[in-house]
Tab-separated table of C-alpha atoms in Angstrom:
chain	number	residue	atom	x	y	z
A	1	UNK	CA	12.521	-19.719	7.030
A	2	UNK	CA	11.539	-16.901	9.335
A	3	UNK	CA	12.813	-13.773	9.928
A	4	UNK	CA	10.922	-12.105	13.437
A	5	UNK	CA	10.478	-13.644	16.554
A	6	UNK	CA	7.734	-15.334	17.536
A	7	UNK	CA	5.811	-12.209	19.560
A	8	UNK	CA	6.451	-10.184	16.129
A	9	UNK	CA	5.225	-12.883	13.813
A	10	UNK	CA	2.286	-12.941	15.708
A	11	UNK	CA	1.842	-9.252	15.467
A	12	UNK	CA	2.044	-9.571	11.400
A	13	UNK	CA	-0.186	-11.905	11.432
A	14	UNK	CA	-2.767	-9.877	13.837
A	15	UNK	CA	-2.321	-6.619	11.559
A	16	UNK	CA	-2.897	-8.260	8.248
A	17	UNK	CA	-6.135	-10.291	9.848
A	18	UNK	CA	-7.132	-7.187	10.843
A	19	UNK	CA	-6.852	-5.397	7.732
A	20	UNK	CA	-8.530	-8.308	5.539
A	21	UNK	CA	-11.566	-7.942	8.279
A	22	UNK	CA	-11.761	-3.483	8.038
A	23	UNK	CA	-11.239	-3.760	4.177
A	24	UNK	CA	-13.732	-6.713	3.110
A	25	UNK	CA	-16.321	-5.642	5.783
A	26	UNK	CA	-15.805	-1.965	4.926
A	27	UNK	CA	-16.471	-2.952	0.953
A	28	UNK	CA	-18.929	-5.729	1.370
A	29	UNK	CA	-21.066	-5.535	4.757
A	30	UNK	CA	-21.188	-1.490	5.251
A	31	UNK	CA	-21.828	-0.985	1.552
A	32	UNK	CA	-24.838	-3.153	1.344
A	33	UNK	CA	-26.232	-2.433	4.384
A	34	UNK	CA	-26.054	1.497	4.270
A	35	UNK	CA	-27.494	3.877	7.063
A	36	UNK	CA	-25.240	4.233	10.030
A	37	UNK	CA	-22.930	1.900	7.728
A	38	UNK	CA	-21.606	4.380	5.407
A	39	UNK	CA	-21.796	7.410	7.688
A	40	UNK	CA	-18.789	9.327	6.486
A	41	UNK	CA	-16.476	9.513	9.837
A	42	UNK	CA	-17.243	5.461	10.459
A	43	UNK	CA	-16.488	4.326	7.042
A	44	UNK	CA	-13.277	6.651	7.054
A	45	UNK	CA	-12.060	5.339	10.000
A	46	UNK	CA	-12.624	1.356	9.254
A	47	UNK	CA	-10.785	2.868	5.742
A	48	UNK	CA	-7.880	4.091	7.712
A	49	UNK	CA	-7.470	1.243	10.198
A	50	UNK	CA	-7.077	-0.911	7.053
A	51	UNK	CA	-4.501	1.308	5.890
A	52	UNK	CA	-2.394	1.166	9.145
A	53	UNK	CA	-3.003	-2.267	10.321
A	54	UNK	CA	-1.472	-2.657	6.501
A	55	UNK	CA	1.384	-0.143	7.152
A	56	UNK	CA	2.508	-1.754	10.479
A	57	UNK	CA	2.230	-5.452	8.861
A	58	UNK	CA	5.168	-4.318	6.280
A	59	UNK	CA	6.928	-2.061	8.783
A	60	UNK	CA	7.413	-5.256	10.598
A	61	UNK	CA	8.492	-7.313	7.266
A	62	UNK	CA	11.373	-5.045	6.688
A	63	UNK	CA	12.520	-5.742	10.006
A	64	UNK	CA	13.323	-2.063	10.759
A	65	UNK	CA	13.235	-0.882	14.498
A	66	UNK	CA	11.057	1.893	13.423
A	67	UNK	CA	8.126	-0.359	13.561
A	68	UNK	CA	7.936	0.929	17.361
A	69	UNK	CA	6.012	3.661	15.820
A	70	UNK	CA	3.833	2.561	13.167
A	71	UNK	CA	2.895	-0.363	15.936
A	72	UNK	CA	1.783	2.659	18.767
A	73	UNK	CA	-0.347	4.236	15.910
A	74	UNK	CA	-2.083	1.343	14.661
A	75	UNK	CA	-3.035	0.503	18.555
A	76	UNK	CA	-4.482	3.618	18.954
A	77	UNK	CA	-6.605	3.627	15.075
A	78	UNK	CA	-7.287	-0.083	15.874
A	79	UNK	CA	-8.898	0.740	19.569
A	80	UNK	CA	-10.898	3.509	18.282
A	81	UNK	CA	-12.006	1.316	15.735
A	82	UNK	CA	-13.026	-1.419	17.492
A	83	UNK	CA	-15.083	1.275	19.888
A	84	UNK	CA	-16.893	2.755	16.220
A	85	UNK	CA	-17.727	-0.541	15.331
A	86	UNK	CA	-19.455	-1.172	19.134
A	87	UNK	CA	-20.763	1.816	18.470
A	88	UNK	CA	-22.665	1.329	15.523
A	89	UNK	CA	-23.156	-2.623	16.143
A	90	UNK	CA	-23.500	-5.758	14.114
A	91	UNK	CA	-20.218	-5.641	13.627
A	92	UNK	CA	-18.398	-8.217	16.209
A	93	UNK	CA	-16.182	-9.718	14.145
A	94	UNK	CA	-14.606	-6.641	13.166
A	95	UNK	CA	-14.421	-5.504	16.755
A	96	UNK	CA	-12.943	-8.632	17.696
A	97	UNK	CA	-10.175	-8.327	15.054
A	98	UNK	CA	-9.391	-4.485	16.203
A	99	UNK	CA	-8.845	-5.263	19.485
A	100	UNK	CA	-6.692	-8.176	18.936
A	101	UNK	CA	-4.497	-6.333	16.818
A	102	UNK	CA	-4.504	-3.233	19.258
A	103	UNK	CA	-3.437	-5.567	22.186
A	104	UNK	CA	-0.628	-7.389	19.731
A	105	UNK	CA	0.794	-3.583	18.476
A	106	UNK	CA	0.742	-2.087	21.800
A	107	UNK	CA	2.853	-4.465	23.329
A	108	UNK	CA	5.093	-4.522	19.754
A	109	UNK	CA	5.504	-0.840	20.424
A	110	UNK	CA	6.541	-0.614	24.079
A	111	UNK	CA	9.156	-3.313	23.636
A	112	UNK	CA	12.640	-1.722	23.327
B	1	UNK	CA	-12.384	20.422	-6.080
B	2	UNK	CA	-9.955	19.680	-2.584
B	3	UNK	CA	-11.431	17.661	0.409
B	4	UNK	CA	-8.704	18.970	2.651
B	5	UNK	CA	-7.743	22.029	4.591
B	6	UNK	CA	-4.459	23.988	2.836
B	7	UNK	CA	-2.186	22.304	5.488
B	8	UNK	CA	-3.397	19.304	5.493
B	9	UNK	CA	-3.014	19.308	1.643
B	10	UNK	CA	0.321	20.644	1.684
B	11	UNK	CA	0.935	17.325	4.367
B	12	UNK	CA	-0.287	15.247	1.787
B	13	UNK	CA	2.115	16.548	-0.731
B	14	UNK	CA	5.077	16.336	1.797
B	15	UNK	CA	4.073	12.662	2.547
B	16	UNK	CA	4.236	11.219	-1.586
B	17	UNK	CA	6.920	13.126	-2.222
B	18	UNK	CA	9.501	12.277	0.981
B	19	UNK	CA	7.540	8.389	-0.166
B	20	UNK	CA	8.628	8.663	-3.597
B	21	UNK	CA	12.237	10.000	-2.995
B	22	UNK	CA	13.004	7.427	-0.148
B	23	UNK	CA	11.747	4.337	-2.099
B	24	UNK	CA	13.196	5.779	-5.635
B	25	UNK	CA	16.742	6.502	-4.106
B	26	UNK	CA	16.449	3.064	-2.075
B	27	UNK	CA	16.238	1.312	-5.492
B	28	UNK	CA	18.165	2.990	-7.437
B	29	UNK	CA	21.454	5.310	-5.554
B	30	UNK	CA	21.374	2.788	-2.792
B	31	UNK	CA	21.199	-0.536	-4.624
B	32	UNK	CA	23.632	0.764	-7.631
B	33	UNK	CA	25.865	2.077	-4.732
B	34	UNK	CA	25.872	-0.483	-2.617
B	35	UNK	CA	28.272	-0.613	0.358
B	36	UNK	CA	27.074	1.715	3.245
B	37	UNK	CA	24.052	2.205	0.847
B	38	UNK	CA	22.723	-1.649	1.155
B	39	UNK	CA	24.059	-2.128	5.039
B	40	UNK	CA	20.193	-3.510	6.034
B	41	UNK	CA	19.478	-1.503	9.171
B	42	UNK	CA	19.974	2.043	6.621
B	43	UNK	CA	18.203	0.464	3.709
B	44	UNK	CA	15.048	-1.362	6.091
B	45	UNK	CA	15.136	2.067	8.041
B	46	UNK	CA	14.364	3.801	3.905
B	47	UNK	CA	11.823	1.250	2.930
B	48	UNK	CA	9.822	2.315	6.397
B	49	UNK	CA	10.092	5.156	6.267
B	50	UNK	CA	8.783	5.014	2.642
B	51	UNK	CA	6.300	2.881	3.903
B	52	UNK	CA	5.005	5.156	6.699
B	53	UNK	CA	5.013	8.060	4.109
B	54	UNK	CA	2.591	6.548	1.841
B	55	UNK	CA	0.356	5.383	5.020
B	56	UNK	CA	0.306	8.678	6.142
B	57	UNK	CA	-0.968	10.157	3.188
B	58	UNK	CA	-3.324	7.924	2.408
B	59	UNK	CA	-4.856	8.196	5.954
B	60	UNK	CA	-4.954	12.027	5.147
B	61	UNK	CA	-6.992	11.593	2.030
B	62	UNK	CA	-9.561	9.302	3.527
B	63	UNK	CA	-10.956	12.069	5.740
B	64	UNK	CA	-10.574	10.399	9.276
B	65	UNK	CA	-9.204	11.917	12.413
B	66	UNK	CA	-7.027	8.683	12.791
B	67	UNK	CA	-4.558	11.054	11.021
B	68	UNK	CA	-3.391	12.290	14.063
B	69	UNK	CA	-1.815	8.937	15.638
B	70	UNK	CA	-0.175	7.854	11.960
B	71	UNK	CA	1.202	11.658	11.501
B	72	UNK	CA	2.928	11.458	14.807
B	73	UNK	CA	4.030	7.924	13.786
B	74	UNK	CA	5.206	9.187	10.526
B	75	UNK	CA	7.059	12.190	11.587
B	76	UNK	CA	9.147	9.840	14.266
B	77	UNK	CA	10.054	7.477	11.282
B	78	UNK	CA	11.026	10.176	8.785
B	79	UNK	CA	13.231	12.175	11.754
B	80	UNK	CA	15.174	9.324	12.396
B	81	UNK	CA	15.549	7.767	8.477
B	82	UNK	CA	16.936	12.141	7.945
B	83	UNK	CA	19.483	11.252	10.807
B	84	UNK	CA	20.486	7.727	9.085
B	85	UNK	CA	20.601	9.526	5.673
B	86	UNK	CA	22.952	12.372	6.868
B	87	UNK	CA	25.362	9.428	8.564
B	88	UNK	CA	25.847	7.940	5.642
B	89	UNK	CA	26.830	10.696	3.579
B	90	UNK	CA	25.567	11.739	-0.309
B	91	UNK	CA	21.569	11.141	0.157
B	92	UNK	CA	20.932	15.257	0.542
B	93	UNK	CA	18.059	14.968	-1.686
B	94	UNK	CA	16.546	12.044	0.892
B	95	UNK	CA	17.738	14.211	4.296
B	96	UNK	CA	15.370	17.414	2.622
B	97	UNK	CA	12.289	15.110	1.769
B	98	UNK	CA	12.655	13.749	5.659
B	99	UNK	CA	13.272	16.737	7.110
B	100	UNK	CA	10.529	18.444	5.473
B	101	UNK	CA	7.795	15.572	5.898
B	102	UNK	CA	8.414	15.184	9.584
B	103	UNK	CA	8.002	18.809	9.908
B	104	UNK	CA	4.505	18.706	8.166
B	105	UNK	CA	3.503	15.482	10.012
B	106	UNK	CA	4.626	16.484	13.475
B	107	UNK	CA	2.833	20.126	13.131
B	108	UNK	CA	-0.409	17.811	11.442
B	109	UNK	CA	-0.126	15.159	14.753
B	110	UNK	CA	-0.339	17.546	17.049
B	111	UNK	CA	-3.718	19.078	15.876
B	112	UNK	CA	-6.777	18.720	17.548
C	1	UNK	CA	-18.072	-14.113	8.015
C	2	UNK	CA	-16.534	-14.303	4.501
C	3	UNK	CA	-17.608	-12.096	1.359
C	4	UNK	CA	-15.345	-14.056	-0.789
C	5	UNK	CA	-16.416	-17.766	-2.729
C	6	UNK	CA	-13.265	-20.487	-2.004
C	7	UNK	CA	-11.534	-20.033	-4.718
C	8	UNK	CA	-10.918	-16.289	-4.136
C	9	UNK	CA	-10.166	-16.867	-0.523
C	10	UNK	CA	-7.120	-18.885	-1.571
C	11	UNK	CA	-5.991	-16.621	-4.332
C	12	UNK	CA	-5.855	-13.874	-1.419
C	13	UNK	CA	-4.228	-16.176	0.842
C	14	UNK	CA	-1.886	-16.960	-1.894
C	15	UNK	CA	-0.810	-12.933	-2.636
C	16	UNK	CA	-0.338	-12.504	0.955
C	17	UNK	CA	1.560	-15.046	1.285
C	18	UNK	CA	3.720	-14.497	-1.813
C	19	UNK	CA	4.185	-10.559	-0.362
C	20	UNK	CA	5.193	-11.714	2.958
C	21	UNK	CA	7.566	-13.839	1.717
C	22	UNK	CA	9.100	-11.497	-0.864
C	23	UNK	CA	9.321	-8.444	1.248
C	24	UNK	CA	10.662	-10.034	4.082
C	25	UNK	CA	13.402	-12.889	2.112
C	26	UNK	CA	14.416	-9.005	0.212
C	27	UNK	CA	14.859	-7.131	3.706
C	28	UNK	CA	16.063	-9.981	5.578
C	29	UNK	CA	18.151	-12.947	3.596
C	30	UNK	CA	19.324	-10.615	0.147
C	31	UNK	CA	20.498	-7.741	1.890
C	32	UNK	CA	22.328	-9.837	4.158
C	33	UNK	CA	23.897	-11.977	1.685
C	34	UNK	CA	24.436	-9.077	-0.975
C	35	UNK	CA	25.949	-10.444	-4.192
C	36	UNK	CA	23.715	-11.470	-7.093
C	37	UNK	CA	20.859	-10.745	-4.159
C	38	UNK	CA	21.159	-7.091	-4.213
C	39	UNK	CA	21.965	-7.157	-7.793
C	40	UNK	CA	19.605	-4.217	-9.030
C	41	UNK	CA	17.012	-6.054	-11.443
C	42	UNK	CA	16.564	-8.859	-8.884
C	43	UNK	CA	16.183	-6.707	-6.022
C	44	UNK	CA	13.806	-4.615	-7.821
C	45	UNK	CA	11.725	-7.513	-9.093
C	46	UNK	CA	11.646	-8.702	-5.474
C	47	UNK	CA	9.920	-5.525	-4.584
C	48	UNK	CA	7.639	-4.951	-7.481
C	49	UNK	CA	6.269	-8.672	-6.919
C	50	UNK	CA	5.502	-7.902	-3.579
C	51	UNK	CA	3.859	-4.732	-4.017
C	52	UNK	CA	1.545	-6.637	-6.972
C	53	UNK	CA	0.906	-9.486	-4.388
C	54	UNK	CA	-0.411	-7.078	-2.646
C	55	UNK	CA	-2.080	-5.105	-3.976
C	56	UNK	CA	-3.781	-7.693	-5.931
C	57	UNK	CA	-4.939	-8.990	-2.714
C	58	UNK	CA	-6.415	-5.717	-1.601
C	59	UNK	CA	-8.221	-5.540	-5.106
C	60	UNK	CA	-9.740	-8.908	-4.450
C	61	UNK	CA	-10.754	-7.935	-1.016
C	62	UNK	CA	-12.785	-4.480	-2.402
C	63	UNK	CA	-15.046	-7.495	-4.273
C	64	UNK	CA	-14.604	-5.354	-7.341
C	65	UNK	CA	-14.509	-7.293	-10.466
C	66	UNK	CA	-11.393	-5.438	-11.616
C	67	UNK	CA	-9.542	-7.796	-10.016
C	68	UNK	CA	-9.131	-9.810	-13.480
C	69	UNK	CA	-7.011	-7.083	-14.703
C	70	UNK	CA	-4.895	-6.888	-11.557
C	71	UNK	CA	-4.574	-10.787	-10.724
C	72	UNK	CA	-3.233	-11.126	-15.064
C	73	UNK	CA	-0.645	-8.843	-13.666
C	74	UNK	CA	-0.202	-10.685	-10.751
C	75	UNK	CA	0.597	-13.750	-12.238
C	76	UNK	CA	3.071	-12.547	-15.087
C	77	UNK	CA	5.123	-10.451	-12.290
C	78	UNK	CA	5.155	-13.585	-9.618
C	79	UNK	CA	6.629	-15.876	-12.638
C	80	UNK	CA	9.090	-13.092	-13.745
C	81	UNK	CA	10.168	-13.125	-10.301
C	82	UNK	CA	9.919	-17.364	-9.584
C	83	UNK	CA	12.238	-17.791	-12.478
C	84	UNK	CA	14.876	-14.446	-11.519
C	85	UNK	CA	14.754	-16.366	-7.745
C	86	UNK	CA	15.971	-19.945	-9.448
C	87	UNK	CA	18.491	-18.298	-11.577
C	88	UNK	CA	19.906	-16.415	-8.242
C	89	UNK	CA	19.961	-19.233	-6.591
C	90	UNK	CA	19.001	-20.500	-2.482
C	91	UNK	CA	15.817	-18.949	-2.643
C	92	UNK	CA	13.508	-21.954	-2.903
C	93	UNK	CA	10.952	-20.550	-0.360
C	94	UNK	CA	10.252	-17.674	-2.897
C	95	UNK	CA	10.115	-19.345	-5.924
C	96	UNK	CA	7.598	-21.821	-4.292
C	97	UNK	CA	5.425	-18.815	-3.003
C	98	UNK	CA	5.862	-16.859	-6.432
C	99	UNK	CA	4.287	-20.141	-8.658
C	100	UNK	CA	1.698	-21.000	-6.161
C	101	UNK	CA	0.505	-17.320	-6.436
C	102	UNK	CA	0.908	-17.466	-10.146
C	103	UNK	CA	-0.974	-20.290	-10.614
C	104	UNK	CA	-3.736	-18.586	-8.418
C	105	UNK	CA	-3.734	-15.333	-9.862
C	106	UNK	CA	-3.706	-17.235	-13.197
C	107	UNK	CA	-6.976	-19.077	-12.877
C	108	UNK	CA	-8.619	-15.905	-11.216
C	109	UNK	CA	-7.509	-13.670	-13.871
C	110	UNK	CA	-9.078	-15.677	-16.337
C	111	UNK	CA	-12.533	-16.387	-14.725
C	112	UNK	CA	-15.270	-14.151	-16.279
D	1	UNK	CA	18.120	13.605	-8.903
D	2	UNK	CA	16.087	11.881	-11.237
D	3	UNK	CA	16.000	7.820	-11.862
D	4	UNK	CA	13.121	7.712	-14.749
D	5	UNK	CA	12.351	8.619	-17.911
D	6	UNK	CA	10.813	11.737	-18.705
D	7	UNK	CA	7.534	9.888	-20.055
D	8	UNK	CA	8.038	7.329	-16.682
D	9	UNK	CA	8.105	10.381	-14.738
D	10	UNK	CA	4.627	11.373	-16.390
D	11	UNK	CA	3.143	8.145	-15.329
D	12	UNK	CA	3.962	7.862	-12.019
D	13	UNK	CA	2.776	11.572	-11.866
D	14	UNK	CA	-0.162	10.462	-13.344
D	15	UNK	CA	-0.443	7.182	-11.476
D	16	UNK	CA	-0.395	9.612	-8.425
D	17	UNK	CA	-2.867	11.937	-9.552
D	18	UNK	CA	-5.442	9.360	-9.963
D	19	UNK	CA	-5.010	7.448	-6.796
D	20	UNK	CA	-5.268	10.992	-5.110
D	21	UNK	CA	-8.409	11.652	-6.644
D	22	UNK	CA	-10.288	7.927	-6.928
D	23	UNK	CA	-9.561	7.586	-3.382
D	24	UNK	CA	-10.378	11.310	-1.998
D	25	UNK	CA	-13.525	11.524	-4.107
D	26	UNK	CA	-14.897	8.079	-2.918
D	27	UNK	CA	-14.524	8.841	0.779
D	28	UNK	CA	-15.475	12.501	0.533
D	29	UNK	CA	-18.003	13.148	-2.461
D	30	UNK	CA	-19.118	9.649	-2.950
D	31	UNK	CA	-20.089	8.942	0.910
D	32	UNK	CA	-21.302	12.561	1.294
D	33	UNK	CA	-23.717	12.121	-1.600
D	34	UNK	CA	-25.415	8.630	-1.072
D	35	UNK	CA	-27.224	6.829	-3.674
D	36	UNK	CA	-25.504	5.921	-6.536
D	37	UNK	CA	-22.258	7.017	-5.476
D	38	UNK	CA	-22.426	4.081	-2.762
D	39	UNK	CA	-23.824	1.789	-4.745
D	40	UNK	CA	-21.556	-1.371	-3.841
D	41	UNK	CA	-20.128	-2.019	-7.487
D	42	UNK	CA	-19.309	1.269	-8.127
D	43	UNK	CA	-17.589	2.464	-5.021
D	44	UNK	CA	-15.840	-1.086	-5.026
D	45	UNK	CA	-14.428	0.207	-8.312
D	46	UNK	CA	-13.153	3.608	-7.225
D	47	UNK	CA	-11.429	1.813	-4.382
D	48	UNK	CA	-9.862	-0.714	-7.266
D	49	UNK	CA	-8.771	1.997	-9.225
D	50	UNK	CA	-6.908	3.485	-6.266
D	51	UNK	CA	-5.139	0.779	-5.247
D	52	UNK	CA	-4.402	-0.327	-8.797
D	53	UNK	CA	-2.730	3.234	-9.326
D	54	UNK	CA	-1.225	3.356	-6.241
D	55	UNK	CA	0.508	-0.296	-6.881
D	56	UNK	CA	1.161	1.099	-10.467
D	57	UNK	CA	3.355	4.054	-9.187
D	58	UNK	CA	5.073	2.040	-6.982
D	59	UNK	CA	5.880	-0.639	-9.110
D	60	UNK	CA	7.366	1.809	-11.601
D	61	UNK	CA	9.382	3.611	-8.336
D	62	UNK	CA	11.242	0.524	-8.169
D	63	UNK	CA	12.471	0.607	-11.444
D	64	UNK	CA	11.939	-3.015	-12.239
D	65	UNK	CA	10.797	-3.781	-15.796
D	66	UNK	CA	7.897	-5.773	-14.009
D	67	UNK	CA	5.656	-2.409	-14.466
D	68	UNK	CA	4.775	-3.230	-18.129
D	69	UNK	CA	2.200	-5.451	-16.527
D	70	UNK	CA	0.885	-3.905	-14.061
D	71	UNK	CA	0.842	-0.606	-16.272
D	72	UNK	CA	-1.140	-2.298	-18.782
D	73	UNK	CA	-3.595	-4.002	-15.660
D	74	UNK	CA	-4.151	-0.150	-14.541
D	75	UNK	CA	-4.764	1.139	-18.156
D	76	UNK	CA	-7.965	-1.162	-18.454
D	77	UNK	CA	-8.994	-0.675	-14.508
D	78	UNK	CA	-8.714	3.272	-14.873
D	79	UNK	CA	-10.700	2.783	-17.928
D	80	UNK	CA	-13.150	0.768	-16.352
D	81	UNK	CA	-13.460	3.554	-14.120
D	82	UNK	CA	-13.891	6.059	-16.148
D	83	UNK	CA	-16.977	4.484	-17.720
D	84	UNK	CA	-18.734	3.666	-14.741
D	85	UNK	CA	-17.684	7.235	-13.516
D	86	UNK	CA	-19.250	8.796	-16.505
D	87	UNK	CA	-22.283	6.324	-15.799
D	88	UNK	CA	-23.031	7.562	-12.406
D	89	UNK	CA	-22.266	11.596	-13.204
D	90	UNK	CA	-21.185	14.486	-11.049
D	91	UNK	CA	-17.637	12.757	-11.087
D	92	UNK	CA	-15.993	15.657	-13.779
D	93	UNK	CA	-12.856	15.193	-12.335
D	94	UNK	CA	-12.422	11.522	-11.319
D	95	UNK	CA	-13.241	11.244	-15.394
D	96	UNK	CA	-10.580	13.407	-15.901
D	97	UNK	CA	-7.991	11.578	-13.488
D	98	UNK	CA	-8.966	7.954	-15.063
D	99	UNK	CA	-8.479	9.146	-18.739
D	100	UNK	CA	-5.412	10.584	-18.532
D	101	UNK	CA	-3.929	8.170	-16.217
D	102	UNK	CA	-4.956	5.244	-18.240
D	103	UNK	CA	-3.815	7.410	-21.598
D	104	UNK	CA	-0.021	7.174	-19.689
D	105	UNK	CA	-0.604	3.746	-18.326
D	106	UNK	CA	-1.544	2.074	-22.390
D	107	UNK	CA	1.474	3.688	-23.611
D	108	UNK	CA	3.988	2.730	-20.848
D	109	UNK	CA	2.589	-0.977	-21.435
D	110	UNK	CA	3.136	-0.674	-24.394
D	111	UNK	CA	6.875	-0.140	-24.351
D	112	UNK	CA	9.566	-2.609	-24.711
């Protein structure tokens, strides 16, 4: 039984990879490896794209049209995140997840 | 000791408390009401915005500058769930938390 | 890259599955049918399972050991919430998710 | 408009309070400071204890009985907390937060 179409499902699922990958490398990779790792602003904003990525997932469950918004902002937290994570490096898997979920949300968010 | 600049605080604030009236008065008025109150594009448009609130908040207290996109995000969500409230009549309480929260969030979002 | 051993991979798969499942059969199949599904105690178990799902994913993903605690929870809420689903009725997809999770959060809750 | 008990109303207060606090602290203070305060177990616990009050709130916002569990999972995590908290020093006020929240949680677990 499913309740969003197939380009939404997809989306879900993209948001909630996305947020397993920020949160467990956030809590597990930075924090062991330190330095650049756990420099405030980087480690805030892998927290906060966790957050949203989590946010738009269950925006999306409750099947309210007012995931148009939620899916804009986690594009835009999920592409500066991704460009952190280049930033700092080692970190490709985490990139890889932020961008998918930026491409899946923007399109989510321009649909009408 | 506070992390956060006095508007940004007083954001915060606005966020859990226009979270915990929208998801309180979801289950509870709207569920013992039913009727208008359960119709599921008002009561997914409550759990959202709920939703959003809580995000939004959160994002806040982590520190990051990602606040800006999930404010704006946020403020969109709890404009439109103050409009849906007012429609369907006897939700003042839920109309003021909105009202107020988008306020904070849109003045927030717009920050540089 | 995975920070998690097996067993704790499929206990989070498990609560996300179980929260998808919940939050979206509550905002999707129960408030369309209304009835017994929007009967207040059901609907509200509905929601706090998924919110426990959840967040006893999230607490597995920080790798803090805490997560016995949370997952003991876990499993007593998604079993309260399997049986309320039989007793409703035509919700067989949830009470599947809720055991499996239960049984998972079970095991994992009592691991030292 | 109320729709909990006076001591509920307490607990989700409380609940609030310390899922403000673990979860400002740990991404201000704790990643400001270094050393111990990023020490993977204990940060991994602050970010426990947030979610666990967080989920705790919630859970009781819904209004399903359900929260006796997960009250009584966020006594012991907050307590946990506390502890290790007290362990790694300089955290006056996350001490504070735990205490009392897990004070509310115990007794709200407690209740039939």
């Amino acid at each position: 039984m499913t309740h969003h179409s197939q380009d939404m499902q997809a989306c879900i699922d993209a948001c909630l990879a996305c947020y397993r990958t920020c949160l467990s490398t956030a809590m597990h990779h930075c924090l062991e490896a330190g330095g650049d790792h756990t420099e405030p602003a980087h480690f805030r904003l892998m927290a906060a794209c966790a957050e949203m990525c989590r946010a738009s997932a269950h925006i999306m469950l409750t099947g309210s049209d007012a995931h148009r918004h939620s899916c804009t902002a986690c594009a835009a937290i999920c592409s500066a995140c991704a460009d952190d994570c280049e930033r700092v490096g080692g970190m490709a898997e985490c990139v890889r997840a932020c961008r998918e979920c930026a491409e899946h949300c923007r399109r989510m968010g321009a649909m009408q």
